[in-house]
Tab-separated table of C-alpha atoms in Angstrom:
chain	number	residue	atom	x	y	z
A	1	UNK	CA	-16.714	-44.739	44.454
A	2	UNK	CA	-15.074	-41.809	46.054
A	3	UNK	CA	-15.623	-38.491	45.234
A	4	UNK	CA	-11.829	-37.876	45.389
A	5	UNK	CA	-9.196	-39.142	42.650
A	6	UNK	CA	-6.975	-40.700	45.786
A	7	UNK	CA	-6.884	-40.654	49.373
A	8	UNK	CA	-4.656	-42.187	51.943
A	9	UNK	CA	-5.563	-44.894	54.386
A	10	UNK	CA	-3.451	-47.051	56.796
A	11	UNK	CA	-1.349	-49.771	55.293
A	12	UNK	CA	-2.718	-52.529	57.656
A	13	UNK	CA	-6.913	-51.399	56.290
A	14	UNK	CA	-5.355	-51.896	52.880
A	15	UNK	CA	-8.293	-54.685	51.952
A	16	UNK	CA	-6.570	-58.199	50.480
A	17	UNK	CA	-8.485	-57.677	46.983
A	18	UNK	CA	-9.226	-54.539	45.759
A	19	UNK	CA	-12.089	-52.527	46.055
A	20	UNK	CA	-13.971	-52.741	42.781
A	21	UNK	CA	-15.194	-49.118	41.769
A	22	UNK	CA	-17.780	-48.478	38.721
A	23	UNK	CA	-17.233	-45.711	36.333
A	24	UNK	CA	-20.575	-44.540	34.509
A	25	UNK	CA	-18.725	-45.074	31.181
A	26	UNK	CA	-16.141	-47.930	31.076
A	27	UNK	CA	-18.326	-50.018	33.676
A	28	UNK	CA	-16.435	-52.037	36.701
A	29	UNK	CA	-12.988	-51.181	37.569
A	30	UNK	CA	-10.580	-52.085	40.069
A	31	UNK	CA	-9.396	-49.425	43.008
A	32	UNK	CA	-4.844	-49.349	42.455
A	33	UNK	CA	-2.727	-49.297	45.671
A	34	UNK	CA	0.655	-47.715	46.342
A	35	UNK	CA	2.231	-48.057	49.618
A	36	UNK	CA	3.553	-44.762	50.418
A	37	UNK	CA	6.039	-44.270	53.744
A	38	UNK	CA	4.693	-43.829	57.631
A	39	UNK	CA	2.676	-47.076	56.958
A	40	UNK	CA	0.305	-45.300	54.420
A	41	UNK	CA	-0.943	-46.731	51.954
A	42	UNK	CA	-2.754	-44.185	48.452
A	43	UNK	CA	-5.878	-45.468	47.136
A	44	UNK	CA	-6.520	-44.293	43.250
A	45	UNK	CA	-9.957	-44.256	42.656
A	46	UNK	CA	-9.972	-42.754	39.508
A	47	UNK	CA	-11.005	-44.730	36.259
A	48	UNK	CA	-7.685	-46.227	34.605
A	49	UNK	CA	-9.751	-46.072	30.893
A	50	UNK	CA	-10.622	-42.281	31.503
A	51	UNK	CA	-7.076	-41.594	32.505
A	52	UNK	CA	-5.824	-43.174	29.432
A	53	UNK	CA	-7.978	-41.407	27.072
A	54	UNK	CA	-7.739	-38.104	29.066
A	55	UNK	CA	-3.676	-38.802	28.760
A	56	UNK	CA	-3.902	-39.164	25.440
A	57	UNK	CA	-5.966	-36.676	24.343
A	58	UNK	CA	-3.719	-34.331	26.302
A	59	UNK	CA	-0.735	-35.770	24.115
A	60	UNK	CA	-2.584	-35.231	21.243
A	61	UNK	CA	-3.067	-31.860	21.679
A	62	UNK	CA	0.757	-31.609	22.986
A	63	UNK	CA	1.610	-32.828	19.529
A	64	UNK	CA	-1.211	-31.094	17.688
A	65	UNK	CA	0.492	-27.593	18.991
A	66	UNK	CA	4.060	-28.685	18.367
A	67	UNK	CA	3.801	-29.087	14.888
A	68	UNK	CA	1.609	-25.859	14.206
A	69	UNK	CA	4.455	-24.461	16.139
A	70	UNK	CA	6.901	-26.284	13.971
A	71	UNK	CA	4.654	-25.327	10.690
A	72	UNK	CA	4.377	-21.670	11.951
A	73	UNK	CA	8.311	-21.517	12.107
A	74	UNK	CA	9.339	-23.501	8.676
A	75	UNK	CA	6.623	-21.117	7.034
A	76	UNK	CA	8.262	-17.926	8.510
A	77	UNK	CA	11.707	-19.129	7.507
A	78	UNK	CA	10.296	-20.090	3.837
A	79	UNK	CA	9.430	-16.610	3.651
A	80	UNK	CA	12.666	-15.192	4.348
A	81	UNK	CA	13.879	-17.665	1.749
A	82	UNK	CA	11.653	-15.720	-0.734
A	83	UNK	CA	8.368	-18.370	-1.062
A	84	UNK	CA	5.526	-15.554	-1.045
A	85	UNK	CA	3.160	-15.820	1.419
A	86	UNK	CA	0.536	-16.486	-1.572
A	87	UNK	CA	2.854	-19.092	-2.728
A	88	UNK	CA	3.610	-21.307	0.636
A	89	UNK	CA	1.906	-24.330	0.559
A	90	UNK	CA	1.849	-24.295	-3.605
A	91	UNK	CA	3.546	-27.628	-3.813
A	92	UNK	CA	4.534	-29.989	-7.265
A	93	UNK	CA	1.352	-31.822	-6.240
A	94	UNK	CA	-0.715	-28.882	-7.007
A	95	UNK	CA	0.035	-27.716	-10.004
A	96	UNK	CA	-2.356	-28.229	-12.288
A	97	UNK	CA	-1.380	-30.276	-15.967
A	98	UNK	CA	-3.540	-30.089	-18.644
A	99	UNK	CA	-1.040	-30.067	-21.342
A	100	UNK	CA	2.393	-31.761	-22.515
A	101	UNK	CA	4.239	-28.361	-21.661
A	102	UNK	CA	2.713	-28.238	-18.391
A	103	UNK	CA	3.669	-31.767	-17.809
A	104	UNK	CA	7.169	-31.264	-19.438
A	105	UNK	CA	7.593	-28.366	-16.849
A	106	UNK	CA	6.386	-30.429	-13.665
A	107	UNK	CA	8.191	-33.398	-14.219
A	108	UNK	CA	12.119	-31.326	-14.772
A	109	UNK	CA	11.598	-29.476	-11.508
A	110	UNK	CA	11.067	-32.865	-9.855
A	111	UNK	CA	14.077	-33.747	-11.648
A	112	UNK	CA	15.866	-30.820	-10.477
A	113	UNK	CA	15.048	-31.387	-6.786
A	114	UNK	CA	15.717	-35.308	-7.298
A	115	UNK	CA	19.215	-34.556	-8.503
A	116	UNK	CA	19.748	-31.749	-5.708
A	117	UNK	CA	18.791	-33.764	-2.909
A	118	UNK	CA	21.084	-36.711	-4.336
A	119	UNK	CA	24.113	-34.596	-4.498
A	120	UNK	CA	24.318	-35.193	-8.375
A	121	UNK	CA	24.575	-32.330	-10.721
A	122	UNK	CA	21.859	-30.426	-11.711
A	123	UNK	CA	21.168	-28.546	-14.627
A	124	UNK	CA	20.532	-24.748	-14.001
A	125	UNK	CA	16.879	-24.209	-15.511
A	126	UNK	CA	15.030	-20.734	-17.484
A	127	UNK	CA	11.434	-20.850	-16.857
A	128	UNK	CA	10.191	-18.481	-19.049
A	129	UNK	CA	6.821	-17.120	-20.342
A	130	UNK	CA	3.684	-15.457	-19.390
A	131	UNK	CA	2.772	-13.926	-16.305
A	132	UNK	CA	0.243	-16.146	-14.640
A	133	UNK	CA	1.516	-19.212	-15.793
A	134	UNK	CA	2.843	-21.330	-13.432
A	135	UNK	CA	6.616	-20.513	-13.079
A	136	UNK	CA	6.853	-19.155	-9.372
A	137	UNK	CA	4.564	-21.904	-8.762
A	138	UNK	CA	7.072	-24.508	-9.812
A	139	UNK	CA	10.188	-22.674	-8.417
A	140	UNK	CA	8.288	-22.096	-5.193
A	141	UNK	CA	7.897	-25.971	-4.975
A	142	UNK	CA	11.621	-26.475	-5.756
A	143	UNK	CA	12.436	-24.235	-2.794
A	144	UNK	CA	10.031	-26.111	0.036
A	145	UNK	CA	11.188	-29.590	-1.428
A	146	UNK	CA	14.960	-28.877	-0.698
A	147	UNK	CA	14.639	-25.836	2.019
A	148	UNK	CA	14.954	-28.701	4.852
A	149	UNK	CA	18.385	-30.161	3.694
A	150	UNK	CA	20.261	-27.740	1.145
A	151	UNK	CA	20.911	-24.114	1.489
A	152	UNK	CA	18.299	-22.060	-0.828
A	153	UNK	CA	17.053	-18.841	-1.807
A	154	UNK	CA	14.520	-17.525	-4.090
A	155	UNK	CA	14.986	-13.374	-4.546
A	156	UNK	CA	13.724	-10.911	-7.386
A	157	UNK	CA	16.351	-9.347	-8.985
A	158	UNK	CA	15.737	-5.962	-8.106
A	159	UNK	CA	15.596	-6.948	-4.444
A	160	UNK	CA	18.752	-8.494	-4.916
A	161	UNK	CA	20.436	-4.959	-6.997
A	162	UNK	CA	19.009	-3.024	-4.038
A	163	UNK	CA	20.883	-5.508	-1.669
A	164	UNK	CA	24.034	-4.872	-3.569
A	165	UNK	CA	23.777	-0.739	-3.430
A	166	UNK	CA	22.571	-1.165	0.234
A	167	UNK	CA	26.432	-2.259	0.377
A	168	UNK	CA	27.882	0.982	-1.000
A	169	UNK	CA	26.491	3.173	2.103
A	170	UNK	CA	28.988	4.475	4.415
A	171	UNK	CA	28.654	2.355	7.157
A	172	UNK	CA	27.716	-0.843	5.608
A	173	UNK	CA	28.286	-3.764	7.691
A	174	UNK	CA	28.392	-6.414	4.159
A	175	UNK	CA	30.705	-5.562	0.887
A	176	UNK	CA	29.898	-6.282	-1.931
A	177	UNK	CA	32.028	-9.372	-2.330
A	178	UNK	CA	30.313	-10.835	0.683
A	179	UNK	CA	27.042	-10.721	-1.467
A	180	UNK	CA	28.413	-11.818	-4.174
A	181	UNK	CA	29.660	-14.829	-2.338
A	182	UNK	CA	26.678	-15.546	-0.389
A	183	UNK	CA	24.221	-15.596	-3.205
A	184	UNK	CA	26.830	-17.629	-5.567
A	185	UNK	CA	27.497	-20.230	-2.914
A	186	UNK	CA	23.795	-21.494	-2.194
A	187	UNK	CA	22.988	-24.591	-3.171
A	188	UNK	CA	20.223	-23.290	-5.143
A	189	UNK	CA	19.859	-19.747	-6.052
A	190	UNK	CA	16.110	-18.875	-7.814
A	191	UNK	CA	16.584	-15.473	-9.405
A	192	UNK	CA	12.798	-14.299	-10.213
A	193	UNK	CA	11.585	-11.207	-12.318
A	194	UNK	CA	14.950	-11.323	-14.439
A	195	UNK	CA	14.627	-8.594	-17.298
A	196	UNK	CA	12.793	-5.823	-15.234
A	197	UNK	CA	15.480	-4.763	-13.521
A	198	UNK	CA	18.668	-3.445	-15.493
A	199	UNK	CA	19.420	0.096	-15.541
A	200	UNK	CA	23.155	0.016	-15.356
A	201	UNK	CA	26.283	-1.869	-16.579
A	202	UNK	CA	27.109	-1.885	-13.381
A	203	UNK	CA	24.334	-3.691	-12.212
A	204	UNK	CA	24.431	-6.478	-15.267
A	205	UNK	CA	27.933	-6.833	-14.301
A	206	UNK	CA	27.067	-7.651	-10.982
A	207	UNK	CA	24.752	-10.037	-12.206
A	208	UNK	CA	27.227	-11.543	-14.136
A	209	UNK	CA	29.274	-11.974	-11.030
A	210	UNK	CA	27.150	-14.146	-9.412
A	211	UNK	CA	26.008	-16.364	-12.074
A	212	UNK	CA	30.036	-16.716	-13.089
A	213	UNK	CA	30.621	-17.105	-9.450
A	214	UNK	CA	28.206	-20.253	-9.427
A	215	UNK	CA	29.260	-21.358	-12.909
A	216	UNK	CA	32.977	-22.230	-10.858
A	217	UNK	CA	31.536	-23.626	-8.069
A	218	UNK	CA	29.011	-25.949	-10.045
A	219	UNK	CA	26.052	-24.907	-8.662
A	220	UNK	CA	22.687	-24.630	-10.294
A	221	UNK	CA	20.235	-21.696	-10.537
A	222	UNK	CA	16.665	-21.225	-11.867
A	223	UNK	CA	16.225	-17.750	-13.403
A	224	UNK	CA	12.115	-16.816	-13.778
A	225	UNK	CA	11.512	-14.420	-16.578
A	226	UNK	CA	8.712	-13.231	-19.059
A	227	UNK	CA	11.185	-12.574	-21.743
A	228	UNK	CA	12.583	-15.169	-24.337
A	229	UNK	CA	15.816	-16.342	-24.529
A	230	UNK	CA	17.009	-14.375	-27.274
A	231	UNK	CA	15.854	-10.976	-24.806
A	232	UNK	CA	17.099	-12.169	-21.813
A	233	UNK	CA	20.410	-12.520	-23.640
A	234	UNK	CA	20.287	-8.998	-24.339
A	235	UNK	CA	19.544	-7.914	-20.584
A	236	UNK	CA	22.098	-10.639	-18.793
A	237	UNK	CA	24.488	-10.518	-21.637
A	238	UNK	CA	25.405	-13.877	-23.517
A	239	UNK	CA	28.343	-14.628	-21.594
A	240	UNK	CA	26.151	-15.094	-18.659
A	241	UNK	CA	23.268	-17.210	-20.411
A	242	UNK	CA	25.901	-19.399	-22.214
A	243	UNK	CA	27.315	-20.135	-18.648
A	244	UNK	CA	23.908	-20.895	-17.704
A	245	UNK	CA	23.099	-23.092	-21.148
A	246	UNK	CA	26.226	-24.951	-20.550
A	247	UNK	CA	26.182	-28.830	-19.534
A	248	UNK	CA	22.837	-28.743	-20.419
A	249	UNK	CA	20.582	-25.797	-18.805
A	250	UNK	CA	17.180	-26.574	-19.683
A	251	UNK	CA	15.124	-23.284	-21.225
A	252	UNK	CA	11.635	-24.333	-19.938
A	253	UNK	CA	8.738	-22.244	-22.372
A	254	UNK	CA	5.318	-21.521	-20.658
A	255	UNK	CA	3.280	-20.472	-23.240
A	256	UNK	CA	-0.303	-21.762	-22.554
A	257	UNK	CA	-2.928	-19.478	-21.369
A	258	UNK	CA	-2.610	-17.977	-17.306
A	259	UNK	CA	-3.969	-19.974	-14.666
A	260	UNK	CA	-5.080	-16.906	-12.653
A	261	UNK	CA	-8.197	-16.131	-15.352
């Protein structure tokens, strides 16, 4: 076999059957002709089986970088839809159930995305208990099962009070109605760390404005707190949590023991 992958020889020399070539791997092989102009003729001498595979390893690779590329991208623009780096990848599949509650828990968030990604009405959702118990974990999973096709958001609440005073500076290119109406017309809004964060009326009011805000446009949220109900009425207010409760807001308990021990 030649040492080169092609060369050229005149058309007439081109032999009648071709030259069979042996490849140290794939055995006997036969030499492929392409007439070429000026009465040339290209003689490939390389092996058509170590082409292939060389081909499609290259593809593979092609593809293999794509979608890190792709995974690298989604992940970054998870983040900025609030899943924690700590918390990307935590999907409903890996949550752990050992117990009704945790079972209970699981199986209404796949609800919630279900009805979501069907276009029905969902019912807004409190996921409240202990720290280390599960709840970003769940609301984390809600957020990569529906960031692909609906508009979504997961934000503590103090990040989200600091986005509304960031509004008040001289200079601000956002007012606080165009917060107000971004964060009440997602199609899922995940408002974490609920009870940690009220110092003012002002700021419960604003607080109020959202949830009211997606109350009218029928839109459901998933607040995350470590308080009960009965608390978190005292920190939101009870118009807001009877907005919430209404149509049949599920108050999902976590009380078994952390995860993180």
């Amino acid at each position: 076999m030649s040492s080169s992958a092609r060369y050229s020889i005149p058309t007439k020399d081109k032999p009648e059957t071709p030259e069979i070539l042996n490849c140290d791997k794939h055995g006997d092989y036969e030499a492929k002709y392409l007439d070429s102009f000026r009465d040339k003729t290209i003689v490939f001498t390389y092996c058509p089986h170590c082409a292939k595979e060389k081909n499609d390893a290259e593809e593979a690779e092609k593809k293999r970088k794509q979608e890190l590329e792709f995974l690298e991208r989604r992940n970054n623009n998870l983040i900025k839809a609030g899943v924690s780096k700590r918390n990307l990848g935590k999907v409903f599949d890996s949550f752990i159930v050992n117990n009704e509650g945790q079972q209970k828990a699981l199986e209404a968030c796949k609800q919630f995305v279900n009805d979501v990604s069907n276009s029905r009405q969902a019912n807004n959702m409190f996921l409240i208990g202990s720290v280390g118990t599960g709840k970003t974990h769940l609301a984390s999973s809600v957020i990569q099962e529906l960031y692909d096709t609906k508009s979504v958001r997961m934000i503590r609440v103090i990040e989200l009070i600091r986005i509304l005073k960031e509004t008040w500076q001289r200079g601000s290119e956002s007012t606080e109605r165009d917060v107000i109406s971004f964060f009440g017309g997602l199609d899922v809004l995940v408002l974490d760390e609920v009870g940690i964060q009220f110092g003012s009326e002002t700021e419960r009011m604003f607080m109020f404005d959202i949830i009211n805000t997606r109350y009218d446009n029928m839109l459901p949220t998933i607040l995350i707190s470590n308080l009960d109900i009965n608390n978190l009425k005292e920190i939101l207010g009870e118009q807001a949590v009877d907005r919430l409760r209404e149509d049949g807001g599920k108050v999902l308990v976590f009380n078994w023991e952390s995860q993180r021990k």
